[in-house]
Structures are given as C-alpha cells and as structure tokens.
Tab-separated table of C-alpha atoms in Angstrom:
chain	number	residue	atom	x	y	z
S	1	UNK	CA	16.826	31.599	6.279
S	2	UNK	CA	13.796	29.792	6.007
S	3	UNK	CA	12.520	26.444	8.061
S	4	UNK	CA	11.107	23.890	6.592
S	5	UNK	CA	8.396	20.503	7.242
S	6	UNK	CA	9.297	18.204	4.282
S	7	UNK	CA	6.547	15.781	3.067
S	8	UNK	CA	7.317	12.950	1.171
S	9	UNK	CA	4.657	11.679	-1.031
S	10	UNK	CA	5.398	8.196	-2.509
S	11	UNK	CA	3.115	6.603	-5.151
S	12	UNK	CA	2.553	2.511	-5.615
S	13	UNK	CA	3.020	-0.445	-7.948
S	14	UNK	CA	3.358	1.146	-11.409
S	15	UNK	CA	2.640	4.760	-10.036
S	16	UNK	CA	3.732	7.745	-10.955
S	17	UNK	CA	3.640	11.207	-9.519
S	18	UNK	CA	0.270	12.121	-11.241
S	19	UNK	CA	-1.507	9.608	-8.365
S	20	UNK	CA	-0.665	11.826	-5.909
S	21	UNK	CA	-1.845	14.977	-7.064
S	22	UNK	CA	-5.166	15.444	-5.302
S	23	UNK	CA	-2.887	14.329	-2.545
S	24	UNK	CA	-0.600	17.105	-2.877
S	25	UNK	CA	-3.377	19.718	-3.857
S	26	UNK	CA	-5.205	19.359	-0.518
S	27	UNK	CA	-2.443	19.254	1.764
S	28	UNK	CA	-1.097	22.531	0.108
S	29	UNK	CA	-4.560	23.847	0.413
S	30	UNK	CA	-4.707	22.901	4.103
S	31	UNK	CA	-1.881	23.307	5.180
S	32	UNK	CA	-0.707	26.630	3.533
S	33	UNK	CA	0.147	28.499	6.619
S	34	UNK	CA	3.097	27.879	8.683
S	35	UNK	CA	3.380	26.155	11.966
S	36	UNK	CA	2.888	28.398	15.192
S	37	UNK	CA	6.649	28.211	14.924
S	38	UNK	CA	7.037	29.764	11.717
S	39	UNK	CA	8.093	26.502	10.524
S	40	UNK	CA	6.988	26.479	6.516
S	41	UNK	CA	5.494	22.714	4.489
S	42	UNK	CA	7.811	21.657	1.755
S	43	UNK	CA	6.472	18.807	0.163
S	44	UNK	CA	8.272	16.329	-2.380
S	45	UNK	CA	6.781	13.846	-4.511
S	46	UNK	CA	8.674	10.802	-5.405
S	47	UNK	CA	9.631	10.693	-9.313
S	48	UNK	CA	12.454	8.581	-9.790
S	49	UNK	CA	10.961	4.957	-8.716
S	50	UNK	CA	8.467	5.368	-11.455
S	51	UNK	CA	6.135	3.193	-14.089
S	52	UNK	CA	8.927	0.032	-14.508
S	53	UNK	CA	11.018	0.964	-11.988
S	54	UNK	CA	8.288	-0.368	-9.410
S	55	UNK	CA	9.426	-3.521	-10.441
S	56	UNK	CA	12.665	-3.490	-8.942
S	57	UNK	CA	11.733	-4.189	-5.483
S	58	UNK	CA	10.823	-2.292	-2.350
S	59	UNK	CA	14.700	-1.962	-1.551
S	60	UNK	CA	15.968	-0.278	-4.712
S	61	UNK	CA	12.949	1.408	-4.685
S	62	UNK	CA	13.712	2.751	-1.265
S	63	UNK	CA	17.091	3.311	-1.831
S	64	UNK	CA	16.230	5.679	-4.820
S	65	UNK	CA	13.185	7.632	-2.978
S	66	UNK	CA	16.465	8.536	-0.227
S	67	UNK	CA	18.558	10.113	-2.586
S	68	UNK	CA	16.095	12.267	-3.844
S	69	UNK	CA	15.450	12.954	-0.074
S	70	UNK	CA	19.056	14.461	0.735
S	71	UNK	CA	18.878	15.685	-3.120
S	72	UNK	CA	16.464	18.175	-1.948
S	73	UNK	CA	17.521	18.963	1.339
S	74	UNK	CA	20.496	19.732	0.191
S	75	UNK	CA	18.936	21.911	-2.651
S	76	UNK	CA	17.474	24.007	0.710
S	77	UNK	CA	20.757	24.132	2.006
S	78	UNK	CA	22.365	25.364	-0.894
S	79	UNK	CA	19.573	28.402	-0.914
S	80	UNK	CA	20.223	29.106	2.722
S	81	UNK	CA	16.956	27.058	3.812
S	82	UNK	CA	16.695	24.140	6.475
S	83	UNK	CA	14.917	20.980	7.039
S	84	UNK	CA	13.797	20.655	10.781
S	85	UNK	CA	10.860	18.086	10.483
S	86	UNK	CA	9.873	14.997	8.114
S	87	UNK	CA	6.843	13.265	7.173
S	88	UNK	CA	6.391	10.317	4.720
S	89	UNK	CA	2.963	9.366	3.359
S	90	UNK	CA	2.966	6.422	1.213
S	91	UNK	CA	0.251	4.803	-1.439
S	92	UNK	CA	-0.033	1.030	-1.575
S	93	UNK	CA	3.349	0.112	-2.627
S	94	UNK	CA	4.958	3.402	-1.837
S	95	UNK	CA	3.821	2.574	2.355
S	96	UNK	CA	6.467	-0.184	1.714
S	97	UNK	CA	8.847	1.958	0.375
S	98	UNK	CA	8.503	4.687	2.781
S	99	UNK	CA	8.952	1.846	5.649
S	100	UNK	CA	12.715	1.223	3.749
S	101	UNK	CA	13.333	4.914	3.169
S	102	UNK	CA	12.961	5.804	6.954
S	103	UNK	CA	15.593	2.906	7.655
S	104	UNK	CA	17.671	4.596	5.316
S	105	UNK	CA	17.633	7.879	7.044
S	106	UNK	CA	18.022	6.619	10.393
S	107	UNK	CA	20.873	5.146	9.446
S	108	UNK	CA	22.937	7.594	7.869
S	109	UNK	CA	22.157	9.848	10.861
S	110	UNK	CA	19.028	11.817	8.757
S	111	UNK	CA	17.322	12.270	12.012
S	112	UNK	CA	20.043	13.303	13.832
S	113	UNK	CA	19.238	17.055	12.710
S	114	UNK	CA	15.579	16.501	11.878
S	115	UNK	CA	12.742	15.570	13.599
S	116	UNK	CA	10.400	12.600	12.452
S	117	UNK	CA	6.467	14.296	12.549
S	118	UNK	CA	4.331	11.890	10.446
S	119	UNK	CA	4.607	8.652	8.974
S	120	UNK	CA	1.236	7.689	6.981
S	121	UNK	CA	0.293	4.899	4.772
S	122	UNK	CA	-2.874	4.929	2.810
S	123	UNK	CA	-3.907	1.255	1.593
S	124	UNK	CA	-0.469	-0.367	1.717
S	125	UNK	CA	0.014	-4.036	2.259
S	126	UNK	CA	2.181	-4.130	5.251
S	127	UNK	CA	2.725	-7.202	5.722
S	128	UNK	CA	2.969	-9.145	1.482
S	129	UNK	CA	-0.294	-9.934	-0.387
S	130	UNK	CA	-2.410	-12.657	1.229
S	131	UNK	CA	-4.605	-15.582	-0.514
S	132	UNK	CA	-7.696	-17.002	-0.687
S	133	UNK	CA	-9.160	-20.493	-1.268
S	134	UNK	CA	-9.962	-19.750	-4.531
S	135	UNK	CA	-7.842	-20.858	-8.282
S	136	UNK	CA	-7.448	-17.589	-9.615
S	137	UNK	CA	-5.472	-16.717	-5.858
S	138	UNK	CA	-3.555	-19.642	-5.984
S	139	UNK	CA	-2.759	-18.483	-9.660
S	140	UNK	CA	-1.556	-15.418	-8.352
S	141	UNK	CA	0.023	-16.276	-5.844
S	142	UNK	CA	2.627	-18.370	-7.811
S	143	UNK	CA	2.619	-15.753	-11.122
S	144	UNK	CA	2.759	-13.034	-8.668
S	145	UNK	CA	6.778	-13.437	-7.778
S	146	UNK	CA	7.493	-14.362	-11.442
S	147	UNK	CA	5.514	-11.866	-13.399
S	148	UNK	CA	6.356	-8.864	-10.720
S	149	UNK	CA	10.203	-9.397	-10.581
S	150	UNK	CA	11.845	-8.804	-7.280
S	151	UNK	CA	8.722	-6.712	-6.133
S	152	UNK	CA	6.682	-9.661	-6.894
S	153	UNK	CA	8.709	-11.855	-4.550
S	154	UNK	CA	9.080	-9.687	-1.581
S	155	UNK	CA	5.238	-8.963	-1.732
S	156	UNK	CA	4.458	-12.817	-1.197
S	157	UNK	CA	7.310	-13.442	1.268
S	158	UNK	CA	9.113	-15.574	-0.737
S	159	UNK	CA	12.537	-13.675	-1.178
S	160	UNK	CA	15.980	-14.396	0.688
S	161	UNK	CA	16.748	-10.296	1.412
S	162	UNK	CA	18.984	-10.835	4.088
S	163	UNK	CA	22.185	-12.828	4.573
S	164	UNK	CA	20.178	-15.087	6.863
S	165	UNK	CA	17.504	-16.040	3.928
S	166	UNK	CA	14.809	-13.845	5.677
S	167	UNK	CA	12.219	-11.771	3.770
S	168	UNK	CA	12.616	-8.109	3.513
S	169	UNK	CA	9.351	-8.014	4.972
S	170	UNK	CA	10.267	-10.197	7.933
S	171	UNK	CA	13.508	-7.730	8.560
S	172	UNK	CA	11.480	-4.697	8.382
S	173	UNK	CA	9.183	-5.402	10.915
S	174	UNK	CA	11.396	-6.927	13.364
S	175	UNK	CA	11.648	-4.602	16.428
S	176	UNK	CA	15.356	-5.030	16.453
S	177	UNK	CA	16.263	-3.856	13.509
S	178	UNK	CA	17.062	-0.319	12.077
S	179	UNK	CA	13.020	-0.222	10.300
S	180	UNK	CA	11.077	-0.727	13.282
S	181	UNK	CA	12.930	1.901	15.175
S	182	UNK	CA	12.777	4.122	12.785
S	183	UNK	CA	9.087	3.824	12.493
S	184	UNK	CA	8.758	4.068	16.130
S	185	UNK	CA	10.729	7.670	16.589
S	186	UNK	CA	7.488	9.632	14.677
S	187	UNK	CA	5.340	11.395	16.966
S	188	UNK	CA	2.492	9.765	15.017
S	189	UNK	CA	1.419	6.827	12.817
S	190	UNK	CA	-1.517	6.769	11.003
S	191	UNK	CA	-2.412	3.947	8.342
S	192	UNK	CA	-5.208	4.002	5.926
S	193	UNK	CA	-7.049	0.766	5.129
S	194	UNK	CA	-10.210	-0.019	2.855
S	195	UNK	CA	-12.575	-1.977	5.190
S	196	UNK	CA	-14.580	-2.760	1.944
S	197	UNK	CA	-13.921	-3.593	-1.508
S	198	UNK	CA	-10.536	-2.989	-2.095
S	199	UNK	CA	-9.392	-6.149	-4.381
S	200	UNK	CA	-5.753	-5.385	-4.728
S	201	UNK	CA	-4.888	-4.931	-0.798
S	202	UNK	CA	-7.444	-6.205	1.170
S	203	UNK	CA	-8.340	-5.000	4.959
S	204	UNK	CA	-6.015	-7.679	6.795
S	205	UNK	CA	-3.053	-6.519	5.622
S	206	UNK	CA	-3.608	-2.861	4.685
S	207	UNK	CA	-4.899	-2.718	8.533
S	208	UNK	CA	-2.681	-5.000	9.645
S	209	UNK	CA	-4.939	-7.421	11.283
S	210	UNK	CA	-5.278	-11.208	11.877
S	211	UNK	CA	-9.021	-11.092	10.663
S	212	UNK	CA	-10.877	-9.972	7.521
S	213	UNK	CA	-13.664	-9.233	8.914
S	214	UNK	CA	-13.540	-6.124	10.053
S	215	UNK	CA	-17.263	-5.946	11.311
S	216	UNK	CA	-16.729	-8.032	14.364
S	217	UNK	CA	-14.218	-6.027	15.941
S	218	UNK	CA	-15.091	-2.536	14.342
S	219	UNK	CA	-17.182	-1.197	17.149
S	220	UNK	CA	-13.763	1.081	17.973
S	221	UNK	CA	-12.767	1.729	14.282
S	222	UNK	CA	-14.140	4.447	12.163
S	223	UNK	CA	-16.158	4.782	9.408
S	224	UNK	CA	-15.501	7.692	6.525
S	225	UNK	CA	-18.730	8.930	5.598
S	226	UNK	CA	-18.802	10.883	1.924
S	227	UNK	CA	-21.121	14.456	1.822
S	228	UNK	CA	-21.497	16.279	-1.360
S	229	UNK	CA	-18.543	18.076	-0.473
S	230	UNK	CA	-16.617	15.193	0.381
S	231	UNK	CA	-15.531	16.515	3.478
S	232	UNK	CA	-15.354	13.373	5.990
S	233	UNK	CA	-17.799	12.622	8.775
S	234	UNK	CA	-16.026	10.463	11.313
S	235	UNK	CA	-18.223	8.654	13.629
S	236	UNK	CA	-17.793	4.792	15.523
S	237	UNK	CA	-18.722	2.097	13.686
S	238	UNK	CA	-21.486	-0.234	16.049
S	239	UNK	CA	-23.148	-3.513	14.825
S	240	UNK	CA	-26.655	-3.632	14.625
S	241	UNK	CA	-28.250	-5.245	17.683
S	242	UNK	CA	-30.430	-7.927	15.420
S	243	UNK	CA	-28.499	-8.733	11.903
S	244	UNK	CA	-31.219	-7.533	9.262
S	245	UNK	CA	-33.051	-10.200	7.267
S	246	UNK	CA	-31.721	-11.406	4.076
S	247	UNK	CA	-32.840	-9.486	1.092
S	248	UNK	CA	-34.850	-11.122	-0.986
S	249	UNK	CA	-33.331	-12.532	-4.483
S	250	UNK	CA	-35.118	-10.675	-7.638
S	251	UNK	CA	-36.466	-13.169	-10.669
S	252	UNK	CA	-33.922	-14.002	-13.130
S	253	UNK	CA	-34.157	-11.232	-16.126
S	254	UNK	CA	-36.962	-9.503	-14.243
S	255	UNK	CA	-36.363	-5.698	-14.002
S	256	UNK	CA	-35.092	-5.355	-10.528
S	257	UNK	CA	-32.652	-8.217	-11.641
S	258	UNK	CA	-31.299	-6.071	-14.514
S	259	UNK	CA	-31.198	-3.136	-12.279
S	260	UNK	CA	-28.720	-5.207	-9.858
S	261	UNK	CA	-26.928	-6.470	-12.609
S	262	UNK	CA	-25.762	-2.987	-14.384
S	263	UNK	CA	-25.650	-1.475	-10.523
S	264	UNK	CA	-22.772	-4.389	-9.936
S	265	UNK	CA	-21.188	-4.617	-12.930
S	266	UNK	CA	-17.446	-5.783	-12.250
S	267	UNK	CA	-16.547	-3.522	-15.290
S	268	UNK	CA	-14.523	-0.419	-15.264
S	269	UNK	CA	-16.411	3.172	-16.342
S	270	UNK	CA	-14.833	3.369	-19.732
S	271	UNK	CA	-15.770	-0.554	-20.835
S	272	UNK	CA	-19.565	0.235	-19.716
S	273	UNK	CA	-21.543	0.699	-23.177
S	274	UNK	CA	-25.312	1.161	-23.562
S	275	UNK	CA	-27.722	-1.159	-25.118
S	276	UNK	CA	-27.028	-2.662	-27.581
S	277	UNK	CA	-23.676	-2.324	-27.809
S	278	UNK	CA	-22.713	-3.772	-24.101
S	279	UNK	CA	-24.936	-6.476	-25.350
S	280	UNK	CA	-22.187	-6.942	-28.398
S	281	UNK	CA	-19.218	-6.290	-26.156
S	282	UNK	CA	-20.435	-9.237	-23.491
S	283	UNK	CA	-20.787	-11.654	-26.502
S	284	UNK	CA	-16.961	-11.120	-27.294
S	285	UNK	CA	-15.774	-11.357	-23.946
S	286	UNK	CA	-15.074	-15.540	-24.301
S	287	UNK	CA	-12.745	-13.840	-27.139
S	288	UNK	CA	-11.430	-10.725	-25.608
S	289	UNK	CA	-10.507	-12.372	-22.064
S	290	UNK	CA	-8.272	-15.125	-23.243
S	291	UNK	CA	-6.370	-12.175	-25.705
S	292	UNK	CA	-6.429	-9.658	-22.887
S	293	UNK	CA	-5.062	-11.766	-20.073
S	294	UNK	CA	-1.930	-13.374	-22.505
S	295	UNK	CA	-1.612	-9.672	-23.642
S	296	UNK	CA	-0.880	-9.246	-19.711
S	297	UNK	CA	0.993	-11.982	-18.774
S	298	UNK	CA	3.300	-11.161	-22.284
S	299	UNK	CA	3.745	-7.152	-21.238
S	300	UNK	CA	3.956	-8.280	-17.618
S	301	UNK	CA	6.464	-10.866	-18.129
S	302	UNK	CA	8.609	-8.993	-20.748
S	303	UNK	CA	8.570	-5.665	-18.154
S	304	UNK	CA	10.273	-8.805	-15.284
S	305	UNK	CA	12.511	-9.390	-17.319
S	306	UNK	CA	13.850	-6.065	-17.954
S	307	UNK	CA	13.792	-5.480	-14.301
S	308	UNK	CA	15.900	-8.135	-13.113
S	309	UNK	CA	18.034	-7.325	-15.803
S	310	UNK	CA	18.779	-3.681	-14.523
S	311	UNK	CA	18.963	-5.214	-11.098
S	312	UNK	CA	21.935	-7.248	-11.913
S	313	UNK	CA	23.477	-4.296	-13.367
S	314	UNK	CA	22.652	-2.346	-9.968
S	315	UNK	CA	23.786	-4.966	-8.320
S	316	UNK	CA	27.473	-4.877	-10.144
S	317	UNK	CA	27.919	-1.380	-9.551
S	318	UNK	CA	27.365	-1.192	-6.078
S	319	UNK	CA	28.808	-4.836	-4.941
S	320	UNK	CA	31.751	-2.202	-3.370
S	321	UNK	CA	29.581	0.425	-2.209
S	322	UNK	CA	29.201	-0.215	1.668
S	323	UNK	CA	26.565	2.628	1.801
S	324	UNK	CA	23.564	0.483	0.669
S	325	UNK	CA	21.658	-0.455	3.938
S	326	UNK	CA	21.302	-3.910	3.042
S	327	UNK	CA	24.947	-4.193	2.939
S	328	UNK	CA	25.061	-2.252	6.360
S	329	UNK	CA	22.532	-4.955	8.052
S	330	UNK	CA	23.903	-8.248	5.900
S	331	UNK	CA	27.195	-7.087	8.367
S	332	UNK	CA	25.289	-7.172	11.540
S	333	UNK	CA	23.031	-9.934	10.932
S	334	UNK	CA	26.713	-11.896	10.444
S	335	UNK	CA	28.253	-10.748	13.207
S	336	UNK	CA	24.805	-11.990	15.714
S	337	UNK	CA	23.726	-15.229	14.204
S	338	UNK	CA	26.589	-17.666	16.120
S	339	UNK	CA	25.805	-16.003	19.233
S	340	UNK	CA	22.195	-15.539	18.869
S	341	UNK	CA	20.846	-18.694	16.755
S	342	UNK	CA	16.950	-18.531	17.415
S	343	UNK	CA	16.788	-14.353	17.074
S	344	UNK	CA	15.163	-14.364	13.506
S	345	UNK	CA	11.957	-16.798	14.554
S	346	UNK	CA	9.378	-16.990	16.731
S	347	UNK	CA	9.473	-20.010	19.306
S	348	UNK	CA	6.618	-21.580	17.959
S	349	UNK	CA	7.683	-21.489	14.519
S	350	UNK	CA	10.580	-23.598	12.755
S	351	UNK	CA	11.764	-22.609	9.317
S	352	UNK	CA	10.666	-25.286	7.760
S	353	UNK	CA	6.746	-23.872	8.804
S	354	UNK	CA	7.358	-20.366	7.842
S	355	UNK	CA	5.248	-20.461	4.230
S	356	UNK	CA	2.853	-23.045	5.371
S	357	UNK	CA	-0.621	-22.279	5.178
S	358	UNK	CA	-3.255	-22.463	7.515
S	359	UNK	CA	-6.068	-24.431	7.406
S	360	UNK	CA	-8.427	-22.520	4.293
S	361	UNK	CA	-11.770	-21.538	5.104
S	362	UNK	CA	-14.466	-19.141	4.942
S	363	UNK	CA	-16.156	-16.286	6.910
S	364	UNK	CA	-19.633	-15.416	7.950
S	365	UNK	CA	-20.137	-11.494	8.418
S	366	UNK	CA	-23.371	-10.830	10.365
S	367	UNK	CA	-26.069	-10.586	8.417
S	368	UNK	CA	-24.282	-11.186	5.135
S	369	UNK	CA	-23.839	-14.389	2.948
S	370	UNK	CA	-20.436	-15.968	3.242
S	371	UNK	CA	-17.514	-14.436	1.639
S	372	UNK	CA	-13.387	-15.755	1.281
S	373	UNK	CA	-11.331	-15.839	4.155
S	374	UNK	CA	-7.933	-13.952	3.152
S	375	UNK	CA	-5.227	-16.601	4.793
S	376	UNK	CA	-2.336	-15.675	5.952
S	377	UNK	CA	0.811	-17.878	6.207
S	378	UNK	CA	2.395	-18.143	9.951
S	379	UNK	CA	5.373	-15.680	8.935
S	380	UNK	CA	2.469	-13.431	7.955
S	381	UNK	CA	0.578	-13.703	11.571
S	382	UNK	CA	4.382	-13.271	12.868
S	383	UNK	CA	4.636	-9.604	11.085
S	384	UNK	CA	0.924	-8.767	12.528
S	385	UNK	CA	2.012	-9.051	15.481
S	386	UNK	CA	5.455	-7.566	15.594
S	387	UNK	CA	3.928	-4.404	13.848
S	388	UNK	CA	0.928	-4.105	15.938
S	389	UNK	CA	3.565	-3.406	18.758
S	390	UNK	CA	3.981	-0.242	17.241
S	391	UNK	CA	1.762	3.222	18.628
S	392	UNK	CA	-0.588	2.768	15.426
S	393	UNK	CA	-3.540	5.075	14.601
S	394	UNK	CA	-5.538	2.502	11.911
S	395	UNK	CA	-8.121	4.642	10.217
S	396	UNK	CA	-10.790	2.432	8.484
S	397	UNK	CA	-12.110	3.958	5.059
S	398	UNK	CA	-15.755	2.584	4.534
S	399	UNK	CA	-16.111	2.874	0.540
S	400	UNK	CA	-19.472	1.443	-0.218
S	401	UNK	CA	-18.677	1.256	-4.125
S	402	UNK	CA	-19.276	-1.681	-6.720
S	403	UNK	CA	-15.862	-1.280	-8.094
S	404	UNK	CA	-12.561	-1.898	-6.702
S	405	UNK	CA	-11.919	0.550	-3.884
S	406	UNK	CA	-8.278	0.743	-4.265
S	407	UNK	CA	-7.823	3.834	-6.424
S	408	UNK	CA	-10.461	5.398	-5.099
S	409	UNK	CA	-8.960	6.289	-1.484
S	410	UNK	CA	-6.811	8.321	-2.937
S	411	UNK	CA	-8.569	9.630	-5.902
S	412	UNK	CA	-5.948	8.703	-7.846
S	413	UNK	CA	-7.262	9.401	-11.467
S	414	UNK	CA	-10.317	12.098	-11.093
S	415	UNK	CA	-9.593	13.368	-14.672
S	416	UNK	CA	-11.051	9.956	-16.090
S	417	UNK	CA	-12.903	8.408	-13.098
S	418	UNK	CA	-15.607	10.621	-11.705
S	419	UNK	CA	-16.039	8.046	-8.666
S	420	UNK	CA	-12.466	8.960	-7.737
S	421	UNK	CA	-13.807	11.512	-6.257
S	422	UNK	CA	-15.235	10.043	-3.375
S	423	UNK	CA	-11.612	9.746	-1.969
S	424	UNK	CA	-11.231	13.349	-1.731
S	425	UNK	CA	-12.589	13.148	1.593
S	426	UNK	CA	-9.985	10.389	3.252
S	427	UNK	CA	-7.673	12.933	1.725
S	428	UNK	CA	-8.630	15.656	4.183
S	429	UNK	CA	-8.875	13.572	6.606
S	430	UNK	CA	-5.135	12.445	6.401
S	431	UNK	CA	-4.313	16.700	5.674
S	432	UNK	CA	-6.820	17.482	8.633
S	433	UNK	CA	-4.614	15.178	11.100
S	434	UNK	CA	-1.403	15.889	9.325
S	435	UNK	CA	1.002	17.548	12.420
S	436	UNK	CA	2.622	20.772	10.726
C-alpha cells in the first residue's frame, strides 16, 4: 500500500487543464522523490470546471473541483493506495475556487483523515475585481456581472450567495465561517501576486492589500528576478534613497520615439506585423475595434446566457440535496441571525454603505508619473482585512514586461508565447517551497 501527497491544480476564468502544464511539469520534476517519510506526490489537475463552465460561478465551480477530489481518492482506495496529505494551488480564478473547495472538504470531514500541507494561489483576486476612475472600468464594472454570468457577479461583490443577501466573497472570508477555518488548518499559505503589469488582477487584490502601490511598503516583499535559466533570484526589494530624475521625452517620430513605440506596443505577439503591413493593420483598427469588441460582447453574452441556463437546471436537481455546502451554511446562517443581528458587518459599516465607493483618486509612485488608483468599495477593505488575519506568505512577482503580466506568471501558453517563459521561474519558486 502506497501513501500519497495529493496536489490539486486548478486553472482560471475560461481555463483549461493545458494552463497548468508547465505547472505540473516542474513540480513533477522537483518533486519526484518521496518525502523522508516515504510519503509519494500525486497530483490532480482540475478538468471538469472547464472553458464555459467557468461561468457558472465560484460555488458550482467548487462544488465540481470536490467531487473529482473524493473521485480520485477513492480511485487510490480502490487500488489499495491512501491519501495522507493535501495541497491546493490555484490560478486566478481557480485561487477562488480552491478557497470553496477546502470549505467543502472540511465540511464533509475530508480532513478528518488527511492532513492540509499547502494551500497556494498564484495571481487570484481574493477579494472581487476592483475599479478605477477611468470609463472603460466603470464599463466593466457594470458589463462585468452581466456578460460573466454568476461568476461575473460574485467577482464584483454584487451577488446575494447567502440566505442573509451576503456575497460569497464576504462569507468566505469571514473568520467564522467553515472557509476561513479551513484555510487556516494548512501548515502554510503562500499567494502569488504580480506587483507590475498584470491588467486582469491587479496587485491590491491578488496581494490582498489596501494599497496599489506596492513600492511604498515593498522594502519587506520580494522581488523575482529572471536568469537565462529562469531559475528565481529572491532578494528584498529597497527604494532608492533619491527617486531618479525623470527621463527625458524623445521627439515625436524621431527614432528613439519609434523605438519606444514598437518596445510598448499594447499588442499581443501574434497581431505584431512588420513594416508595412502593421502600418496597414493600424489604419483598420477604427474598423476592426468596433467589430471585435461587439464580436465579444455577442460570444460573451450568448456564453451568460447558456450559463445561467444550466444553473437553473443545477439548481432544480439539487433543491433536495442537503449535501451542497451552501445549503449546509444557508441552515446556520438561519438559525444565528435573531440572536446575533450585527454578526455579518463591521461596526462602522451599515448595509446600505457596503458598495459605496470611496472617494476616486490617483497615485504618485516615487519617481514615476502618476498612474490610477485601483478603489476598492468598503466591503472590499472589510475582506482585506479579515483575510490578512490569516498566517499569509505574499510572494511579490516583479515582471518587468510591456504586455499584460497575467499569463505570464504561470507560463500559461509557452507553445505560442515565447515571453511565457519568463514565468517558469515563479514556477520553481512555488515547487521549491512546496512542503512534500
């Protein structure tokens, strides 16, 4: 009989399990030995919350990632085999899920038998999607819960999850409930968060901070320095004594100005073209953007629809099952609230100030021009707080890139994006600290 570690590896918002593979190849190639203890890594990655299924929200999705957890533990079983330990690592999206599927565990008495070892999340936004005081945010913000069905709500805080009209999000982190204590029963918790550049879950709530700017409180943080090898160089992040002097603007069209331009170009790899055809493609773009983004908002909207649709459905055949952990805490919640009317808030907060926001600004970084102030709503701030409560290990990724960040950490595509690479070395970083 053999004893096994069992990984989880959980992939994000319209993921699926190719994402994780230069996850899974260099924690295999790390850790291919067993523990001192001749305790073996078994490692799982998440297939059946796939592609549309992300849509569904981070509960169904959770509630799917479980069964394929006791699907395969009982698989070992069946072969004579044992899981002793657990570990969870989840991508974006999939941090989220993980953070339901522990809940789930815990409460169907998972852990009574097995020992929670690592919980990791590598750019996940822990606590919803945050704005800025800028149109297209605002845009977002309000397509965001309507184009990304039930996901779409519970990442902007605006869904009533529990019988009490809270947020899942708001339930998940509260230290009284079954998530939090779940959480806080793994020997170690280390989270993943692009300092720089990452446009789809930005540093404040991948890191689960109050502030965006992570340079004036970084001198304790860590910076993830790339080789040729991409082996990471970890080393503490100080601000320069005297912020450097502004560089110097290039003349419009003069060389150096050209240079910057196709050095910063906000397009992908594959919609790069050389002269003259880029010169062709940016004269069509007044046509191409206006087709693209309805193209977007028509798949986007049409793939919503679908979702709620086989929500309902879910919904109807499991109104009877009690097993379903929302169920489980709806009953709780109902049995507290008479007795305990202020438990759900904060004393400073009323519910009619939950989704107001905060005064919008901007930020100066040292030595920098000014940049948009992510702004987060008071609930928000709330789950900041609650979370940071918890023994967390926040691992700052410093991806100096011109293009989104987001994939990169966890070189999610390398077959078609060369720069991917540069991840590989957070990867062995999170393999390197991994506890077998």
């Amino acid at each position: 009989m053999s004893s096994y570690h069992l990984l989880v590896l959980v992939h994000g918002m319209w993921g699926n399990t190719s994402h994780m593979a230069e996850l899974k190849r260099i924690m295999l190639e790390t850790r291919a030995q067993p523990s001192a203890e001749g305790i073996e890594m078994r490692l799982l990655v998440a297939e059946t919350n796939q592609e549309a299924s992300t849509y569904d929200g981070i509960d169904w999705g959770g509630e799917r990632v479980a069964q394929e957890v006791f699907d395969e533990v009982e698989k070992l079983q069946r072969d004579g085999d044992k899981v002793v330990r657990f570990s969870i690592t989840g991508y974006s999206l999939g941090g989220l899920v993980s953070r339901y599927v522990v809940g789930i565990l815990n409460r169907r008495g998972f852990f009574e038998d097995v020992t929670p070892f690592n919980f990791n999340t590598i750019a996940t936004p822990h606590v919803g999607l945050p704005t800025y005081p800028s149109f297209v945010s605002s845009l977002f913000s309000t397509l965001g819960p309507r184009l990304l069905s039930r996901t779409g709500e519970q990442f902007y805080c605006v869904d009533k999850w529990s019988s009490t009209g809270r947020p899942l999000l708001d339930v998940m982190a509260d230290p009284d409930q079954i998530f939090y204590k779940s959480l806080a029963a793994f020997k170690t918790i280390r989270i993943y968060a692009n300092s720089v550049n990452d446009r789809t879950v930005p540093y404040v709530t991948a890191a689960i901070e109050l502030e965006d700017n992570f340079l004036d409180h970084a001198t304790n943080g860590i910076e993830i320095e790339l080789h040729e090898e991409y082996n990471p160089i970890i080393k503490s992040y100080s601000l320069p004594a005297i912020s450097p002097a502004p560089t110097p603007k290039p003349a419009i069209l003069s060389r150096q100005w050209l240079k910057n331009k196709k050095e910063r170009t906000f397009l992908p790899p594959f919609l790069q073209f050389r002269f003259p055809f880029n010169l062709v493609f940016y004269a069509l773009l007044p046509i191409l953007i206006p087709i693209g983004a309805s193209l977007i908002i028509v798949r986007l909207s049409l793939a919503s629809r679908s979702s709620r649709a086989r929500i309902r459905l879910l919904e109807k055949e499991n109104e009877s099952n009690g097993e379903r952990l929302i169920h489980l805490l709806s009953d709780l919640e109902r049995q507290v609230e008479d007795a305990v009317v202020d438990i759900i808030d904060d004393p400073g907060i009323t519910s009619s100030d939950k989704n107001v926001l905060p005064e919008k600004g901007r930020r100066k970084t040292k030595g920098s021009s000014s940049e948009p102030k992510a702004i987060l709503t008071p609930l928000q701030q709330k789950l900041v707080r609650a979370l940071n409560t918890l023994p967390l290990n926040k691992e700052l990724v410093y991806l100096n890139i011109g293009h989104n960040s987001h994939a990169t950490i966890i070189s999610r595509d390398v077959k078609r994006f060369e720069m991917h690479r540069l991840g590989q070395g957070v990867i062995k970083h999170w393999a390197d600290s991994f506890i077998l």
